[in-house]
mmCIF file of C-alpha atoms in Angstrom:
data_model
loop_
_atom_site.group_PDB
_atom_site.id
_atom_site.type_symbol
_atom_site.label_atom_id
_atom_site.label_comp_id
_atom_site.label_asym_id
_atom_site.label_seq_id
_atom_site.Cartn_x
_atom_site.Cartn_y
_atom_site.Cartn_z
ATOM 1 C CA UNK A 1 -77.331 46.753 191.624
ATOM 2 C CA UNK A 2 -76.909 45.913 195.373
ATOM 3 C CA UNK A 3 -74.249 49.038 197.020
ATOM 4 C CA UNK A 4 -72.965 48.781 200.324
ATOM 5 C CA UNK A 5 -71.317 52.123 201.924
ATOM 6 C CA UNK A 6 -69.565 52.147 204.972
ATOM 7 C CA UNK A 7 -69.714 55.312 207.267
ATOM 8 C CA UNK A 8 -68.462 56.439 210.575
ATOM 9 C CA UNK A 9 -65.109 57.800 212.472
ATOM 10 C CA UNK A 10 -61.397 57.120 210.729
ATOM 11 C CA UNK A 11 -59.492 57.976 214.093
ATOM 12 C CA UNK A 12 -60.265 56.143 217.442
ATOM 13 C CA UNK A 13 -58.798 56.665 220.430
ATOM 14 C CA UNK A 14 -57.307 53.748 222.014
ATOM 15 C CA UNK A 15 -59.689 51.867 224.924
ATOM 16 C CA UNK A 16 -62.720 53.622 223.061
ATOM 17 C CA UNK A 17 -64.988 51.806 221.503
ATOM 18 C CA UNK A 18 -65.073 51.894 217.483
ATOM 19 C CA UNK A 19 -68.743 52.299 216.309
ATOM 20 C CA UNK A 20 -69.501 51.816 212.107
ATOM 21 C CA UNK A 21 -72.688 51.692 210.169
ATOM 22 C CA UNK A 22 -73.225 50.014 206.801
ATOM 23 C CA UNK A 23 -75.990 51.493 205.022
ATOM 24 C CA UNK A 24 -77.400 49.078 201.903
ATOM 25 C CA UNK A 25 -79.405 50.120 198.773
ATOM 26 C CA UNK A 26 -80.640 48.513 195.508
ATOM 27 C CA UNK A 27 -81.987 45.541 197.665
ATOM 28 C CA UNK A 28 -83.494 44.273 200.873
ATOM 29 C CA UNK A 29 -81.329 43.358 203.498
ATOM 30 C CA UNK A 30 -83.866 40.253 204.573
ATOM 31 C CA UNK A 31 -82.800 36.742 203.687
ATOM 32 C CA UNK A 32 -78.829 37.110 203.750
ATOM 33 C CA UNK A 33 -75.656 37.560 205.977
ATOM 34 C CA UNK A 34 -74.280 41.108 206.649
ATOM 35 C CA UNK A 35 -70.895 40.796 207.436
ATOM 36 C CA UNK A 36 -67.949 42.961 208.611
ATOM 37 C CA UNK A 37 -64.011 42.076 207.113
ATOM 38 C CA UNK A 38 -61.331 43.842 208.428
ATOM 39 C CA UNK A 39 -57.769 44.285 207.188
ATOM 40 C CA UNK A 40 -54.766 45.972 208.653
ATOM 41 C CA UNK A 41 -52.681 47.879 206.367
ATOM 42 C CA UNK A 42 -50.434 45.141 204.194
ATOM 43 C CA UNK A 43 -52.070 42.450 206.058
ATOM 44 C CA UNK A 44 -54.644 39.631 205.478
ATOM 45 C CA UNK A 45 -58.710 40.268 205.104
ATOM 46 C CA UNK A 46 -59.994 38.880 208.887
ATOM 47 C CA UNK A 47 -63.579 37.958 209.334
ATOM 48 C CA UNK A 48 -64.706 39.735 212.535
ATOM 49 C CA UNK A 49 -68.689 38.595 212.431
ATOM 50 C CA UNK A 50 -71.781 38.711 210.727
ATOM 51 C CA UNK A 51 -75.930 39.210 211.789
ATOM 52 C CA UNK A 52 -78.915 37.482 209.723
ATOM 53 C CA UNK A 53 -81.822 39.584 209.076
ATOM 54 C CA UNK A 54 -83.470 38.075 211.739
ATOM 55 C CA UNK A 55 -81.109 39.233 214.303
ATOM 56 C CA UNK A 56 -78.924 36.085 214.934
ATOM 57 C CA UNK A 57 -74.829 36.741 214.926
ATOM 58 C CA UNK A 58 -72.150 34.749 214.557
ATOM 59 C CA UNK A 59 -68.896 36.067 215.783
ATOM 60 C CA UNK A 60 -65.410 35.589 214.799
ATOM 61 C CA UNK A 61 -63.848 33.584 217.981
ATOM 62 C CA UNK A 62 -60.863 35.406 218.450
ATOM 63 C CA UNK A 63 -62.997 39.224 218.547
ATOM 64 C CA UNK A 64 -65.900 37.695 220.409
ATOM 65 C CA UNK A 65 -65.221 39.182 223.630
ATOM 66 C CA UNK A 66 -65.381 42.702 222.012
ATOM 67 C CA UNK A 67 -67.553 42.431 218.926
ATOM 68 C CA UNK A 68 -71.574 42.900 218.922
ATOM 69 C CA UNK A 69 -73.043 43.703 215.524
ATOM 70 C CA UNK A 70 -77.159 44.812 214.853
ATOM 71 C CA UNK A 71 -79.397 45.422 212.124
ATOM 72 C CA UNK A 72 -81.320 48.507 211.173
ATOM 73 C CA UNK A 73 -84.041 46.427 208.832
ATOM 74 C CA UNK A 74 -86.322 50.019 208.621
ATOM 75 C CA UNK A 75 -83.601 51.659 207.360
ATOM 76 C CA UNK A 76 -81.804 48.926 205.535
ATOM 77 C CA UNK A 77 -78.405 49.442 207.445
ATOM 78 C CA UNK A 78 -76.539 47.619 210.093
ATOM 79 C CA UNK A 79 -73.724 48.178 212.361
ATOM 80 C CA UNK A 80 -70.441 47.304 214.134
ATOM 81 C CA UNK A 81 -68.896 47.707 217.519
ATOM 82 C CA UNK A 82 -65.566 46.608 219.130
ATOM 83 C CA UNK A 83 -64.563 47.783 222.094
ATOM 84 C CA UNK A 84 -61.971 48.240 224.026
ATOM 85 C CA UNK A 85 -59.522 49.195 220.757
ATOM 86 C CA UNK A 86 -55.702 49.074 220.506
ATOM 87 C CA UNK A 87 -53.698 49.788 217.865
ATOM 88 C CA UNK A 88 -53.503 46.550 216.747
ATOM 89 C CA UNK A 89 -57.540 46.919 215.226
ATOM 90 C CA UNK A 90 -56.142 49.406 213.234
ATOM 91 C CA UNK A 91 -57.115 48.615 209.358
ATOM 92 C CA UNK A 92 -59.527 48.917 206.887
ATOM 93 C CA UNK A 93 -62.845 48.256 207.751
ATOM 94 C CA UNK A 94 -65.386 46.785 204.879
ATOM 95 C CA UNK A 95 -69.074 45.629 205.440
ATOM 96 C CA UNK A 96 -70.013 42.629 203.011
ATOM 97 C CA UNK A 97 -73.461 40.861 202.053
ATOM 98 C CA UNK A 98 -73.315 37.121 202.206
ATOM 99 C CA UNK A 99 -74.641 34.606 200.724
ATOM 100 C CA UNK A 100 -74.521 31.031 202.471
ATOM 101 C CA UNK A 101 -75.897 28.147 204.382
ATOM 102 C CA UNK A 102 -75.409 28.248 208.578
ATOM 103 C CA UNK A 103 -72.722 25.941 209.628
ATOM 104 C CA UNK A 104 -72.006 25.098 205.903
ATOM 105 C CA UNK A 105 -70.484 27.670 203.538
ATOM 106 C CA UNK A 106 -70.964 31.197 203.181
ATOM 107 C CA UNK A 107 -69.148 33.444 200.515
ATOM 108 C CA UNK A 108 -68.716 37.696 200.410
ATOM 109 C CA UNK A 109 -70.972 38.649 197.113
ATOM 110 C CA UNK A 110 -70.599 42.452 197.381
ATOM 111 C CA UNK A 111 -68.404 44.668 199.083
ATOM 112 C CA UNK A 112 -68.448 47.847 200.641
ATOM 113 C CA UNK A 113 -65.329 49.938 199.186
ATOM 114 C CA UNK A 114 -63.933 50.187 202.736
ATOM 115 C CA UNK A 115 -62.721 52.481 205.390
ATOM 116 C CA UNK A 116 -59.392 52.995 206.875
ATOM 117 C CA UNK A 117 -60.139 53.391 210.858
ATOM 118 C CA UNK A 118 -57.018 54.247 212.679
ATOM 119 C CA UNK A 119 -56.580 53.690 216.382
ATOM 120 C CA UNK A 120 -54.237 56.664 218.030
ATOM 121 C CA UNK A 121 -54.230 59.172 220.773
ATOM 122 C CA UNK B 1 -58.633 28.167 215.743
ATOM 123 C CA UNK B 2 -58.707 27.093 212.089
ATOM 124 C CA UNK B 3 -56.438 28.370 209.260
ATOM 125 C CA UNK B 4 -55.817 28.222 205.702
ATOM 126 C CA UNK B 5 -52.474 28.206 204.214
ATOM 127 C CA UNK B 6 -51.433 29.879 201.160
ATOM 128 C CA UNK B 7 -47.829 30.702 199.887
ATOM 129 C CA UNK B 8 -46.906 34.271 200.189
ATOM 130 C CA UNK B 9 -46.139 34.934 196.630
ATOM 131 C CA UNK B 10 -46.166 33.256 193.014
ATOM 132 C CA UNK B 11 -44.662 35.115 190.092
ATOM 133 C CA UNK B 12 -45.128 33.648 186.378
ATOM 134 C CA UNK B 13 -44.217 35.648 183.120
ATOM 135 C CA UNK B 14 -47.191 36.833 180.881
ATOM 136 C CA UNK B 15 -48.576 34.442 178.961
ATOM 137 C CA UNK B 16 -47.860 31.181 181.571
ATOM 138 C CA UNK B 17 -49.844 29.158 183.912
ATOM 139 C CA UNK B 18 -50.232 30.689 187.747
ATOM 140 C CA UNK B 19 -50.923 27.892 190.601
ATOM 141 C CA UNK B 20 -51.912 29.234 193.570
ATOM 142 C CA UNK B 21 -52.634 26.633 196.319
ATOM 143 C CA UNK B 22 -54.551 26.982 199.538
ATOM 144 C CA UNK B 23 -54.562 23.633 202.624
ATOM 145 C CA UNK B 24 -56.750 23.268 205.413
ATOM 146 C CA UNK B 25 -57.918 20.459 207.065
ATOM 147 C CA UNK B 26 -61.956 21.223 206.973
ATOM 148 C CA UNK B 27 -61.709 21.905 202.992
ATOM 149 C CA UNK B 28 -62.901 18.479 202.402
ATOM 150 C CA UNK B 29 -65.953 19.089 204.488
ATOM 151 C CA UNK B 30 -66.532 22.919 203.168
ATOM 152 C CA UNK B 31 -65.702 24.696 199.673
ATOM 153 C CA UNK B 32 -63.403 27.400 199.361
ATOM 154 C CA UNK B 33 -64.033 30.557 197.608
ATOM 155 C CA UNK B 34 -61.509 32.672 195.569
ATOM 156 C CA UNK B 35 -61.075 36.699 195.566
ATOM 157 C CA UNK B 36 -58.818 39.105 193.448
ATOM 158 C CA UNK B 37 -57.869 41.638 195.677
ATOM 159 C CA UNK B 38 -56.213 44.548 193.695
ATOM 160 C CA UNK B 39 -54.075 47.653 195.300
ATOM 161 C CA UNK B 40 -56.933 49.665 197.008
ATOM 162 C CA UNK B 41 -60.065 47.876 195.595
ATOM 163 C CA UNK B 42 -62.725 45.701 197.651
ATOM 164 C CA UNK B 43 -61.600 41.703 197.175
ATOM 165 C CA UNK B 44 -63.747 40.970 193.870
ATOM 166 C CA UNK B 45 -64.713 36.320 194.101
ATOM 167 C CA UNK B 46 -63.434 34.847 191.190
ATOM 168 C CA UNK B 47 -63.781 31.391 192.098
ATOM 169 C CA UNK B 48 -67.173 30.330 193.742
ATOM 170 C CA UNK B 49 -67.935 26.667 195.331
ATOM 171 C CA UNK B 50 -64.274 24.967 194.880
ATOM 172 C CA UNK B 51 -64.732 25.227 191.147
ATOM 173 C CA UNK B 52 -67.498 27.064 189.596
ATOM 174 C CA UNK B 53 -66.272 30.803 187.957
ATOM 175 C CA UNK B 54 -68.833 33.190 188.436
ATOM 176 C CA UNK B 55 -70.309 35.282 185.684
ATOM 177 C CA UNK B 56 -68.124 37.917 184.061
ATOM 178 C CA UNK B 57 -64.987 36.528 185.246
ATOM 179 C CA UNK B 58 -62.838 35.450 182.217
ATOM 180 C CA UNK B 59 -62.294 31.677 181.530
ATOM 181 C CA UNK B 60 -58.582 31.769 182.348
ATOM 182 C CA UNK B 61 -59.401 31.137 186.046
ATOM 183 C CA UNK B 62 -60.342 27.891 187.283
ATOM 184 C CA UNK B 63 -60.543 26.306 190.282
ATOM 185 C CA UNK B 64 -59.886 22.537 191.566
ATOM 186 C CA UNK B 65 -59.862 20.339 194.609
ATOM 187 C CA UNK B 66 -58.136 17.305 196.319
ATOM 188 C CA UNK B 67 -58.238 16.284 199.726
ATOM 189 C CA UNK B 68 -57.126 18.851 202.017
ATOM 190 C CA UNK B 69 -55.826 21.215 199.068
ATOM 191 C CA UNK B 70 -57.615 23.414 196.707
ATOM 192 C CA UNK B 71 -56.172 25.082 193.598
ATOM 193 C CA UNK B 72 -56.533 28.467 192.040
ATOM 194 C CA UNK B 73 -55.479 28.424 188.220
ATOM 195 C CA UNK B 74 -54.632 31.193 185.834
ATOM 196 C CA UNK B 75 -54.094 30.334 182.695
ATOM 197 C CA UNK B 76 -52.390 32.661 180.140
ATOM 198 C CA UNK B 77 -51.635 34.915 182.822
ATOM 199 C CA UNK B 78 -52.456 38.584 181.860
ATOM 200 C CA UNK B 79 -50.814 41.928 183.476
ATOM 201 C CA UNK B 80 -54.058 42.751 184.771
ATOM 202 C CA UNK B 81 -54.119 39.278 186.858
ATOM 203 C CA UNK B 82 -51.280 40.879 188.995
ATOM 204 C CA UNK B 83 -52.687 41.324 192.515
ATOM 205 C CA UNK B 84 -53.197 39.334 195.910
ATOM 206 C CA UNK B 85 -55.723 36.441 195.652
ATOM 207 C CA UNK B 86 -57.437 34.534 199.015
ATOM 208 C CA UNK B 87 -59.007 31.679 199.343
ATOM 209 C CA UNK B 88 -61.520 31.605 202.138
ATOM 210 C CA UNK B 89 -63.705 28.865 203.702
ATOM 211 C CA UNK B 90 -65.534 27.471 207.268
ATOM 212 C CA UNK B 91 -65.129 25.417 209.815
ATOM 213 C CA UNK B 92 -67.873 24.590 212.210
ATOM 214 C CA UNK B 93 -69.221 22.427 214.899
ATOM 215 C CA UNK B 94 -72.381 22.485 216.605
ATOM 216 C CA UNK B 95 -71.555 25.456 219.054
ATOM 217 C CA UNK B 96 -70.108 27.875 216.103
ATOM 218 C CA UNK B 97 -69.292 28.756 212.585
ATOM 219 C CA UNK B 98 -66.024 30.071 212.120
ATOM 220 C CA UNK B 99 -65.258 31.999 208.438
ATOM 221 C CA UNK B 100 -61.224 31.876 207.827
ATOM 222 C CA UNK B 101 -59.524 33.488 204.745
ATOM 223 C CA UNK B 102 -55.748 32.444 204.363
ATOM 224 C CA UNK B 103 -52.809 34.617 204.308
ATOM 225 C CA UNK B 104 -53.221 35.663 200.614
ATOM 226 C CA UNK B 105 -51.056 35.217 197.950
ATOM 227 C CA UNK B 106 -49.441 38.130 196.195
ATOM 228 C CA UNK B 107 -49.506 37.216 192.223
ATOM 229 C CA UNK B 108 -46.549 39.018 190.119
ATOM 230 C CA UNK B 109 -46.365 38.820 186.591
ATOM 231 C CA UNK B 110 -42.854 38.940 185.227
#
């Protein structure tokens, strides 16, 4: 059974840079996308970006400017950065494996349970 | 940038049929995917490809597709169905690949 566990700082301060890690276990994390979805409290779920094992990224258009995400294949992880934080990043932060076709579709298989990162000084 | 429209609530009494609905203008080009999101969980798919259910989710839900417009269907509508559901899909071009969920709908049952 493929588990996904998000991990790092819940409070940010704001201009910082929020840093997260998504370690994976009961698989691989070759062949798919490893995405991060974000979601403010009582808000939508917002695709911020997403890395192939190879290293490729695609980046949600309206985060590019402060997004970069990287993968850890030795140790079966990857991770998230946005910079430059406000309040308004503030939300629940989830790291999802998916499964998809470039430029075609791509769907969220498993989830991480999520993590609440608040931005405040 | 692209967007998917849902409505921002559907209520139905136990028992009925739930419609939720979901328009954007690249869903003829690109399925749409379904999730159950309930209070506090991780968004769970319950409709893959348009309309294919994936395994373990119960028969009630189905999925359909015309045009610009795809439909999420609950059928018999339990208490347990009450939650927010998204429907989520791509857009691309030959510089990028955008993902987009819509504004979720918040299911109540009566």
């Amino acid at each position: 059974q493929v588990q996904l566990q998000e991990s790092g700082p819940g409070l940010v301060k704001p201009s910082e840079t929020l840093s997260l890690t998504c370690t994976v276990s009961g698989g691989a994390i070759s062949t798919y996308f490893w995405n991060w979805i974000r979601q403010p409290p009582g808000k939508a779920l917002e695709w911020i970006g997403n890395i192939f094992h190879s290293g490729s990224t695609n980046y949600n258009p309206s985060l590019k400017s402060r997004v970069t995400i990287s993968v850890d294949t030795s140790n079966n992880r990857f991770s998230l950065k946005l910079s430059s934080v406000t309040a308004a990043d503030t939300a629940v932060y989830y790291c999802a494996r998916g499964v998809g076709d470039y430029g075609d579709y791509l769907y969220f298989q498993y989830w991480g349970q999520g993590t609440l990162v608040t931005v405040s000084s | 940038s692209y967007e998917l429209t849902q409505p921002p609530s559907v209520s139905v009494s136990p028992g009925q049929t739930a419609r939720i609905t979901c328009s954007g203008d690249a869903l003829p080009k690109h399925f749409a995917f379904w999730y159950q999101q309930r209070p506090g969980q991780a968004p769970v798919m319950v409709i893959s490809k348009d309309t294919e259910r994936p395994s373990g989710i119960p028969e009630r839900f189905s999925g359909s597709s015309s045009g610009t417009t795809v439909t999420l269907t609950i059928s018999g509508v339990q208490a347990e169905d009450e939650a927010d559901y998204y429907c989520q899909s791509t857009d691309s071009s030959g510089t990028y690949w955008d993902v987009v969920f819509g504004g979720g709908t918040k299911l109540t049952v009566l």
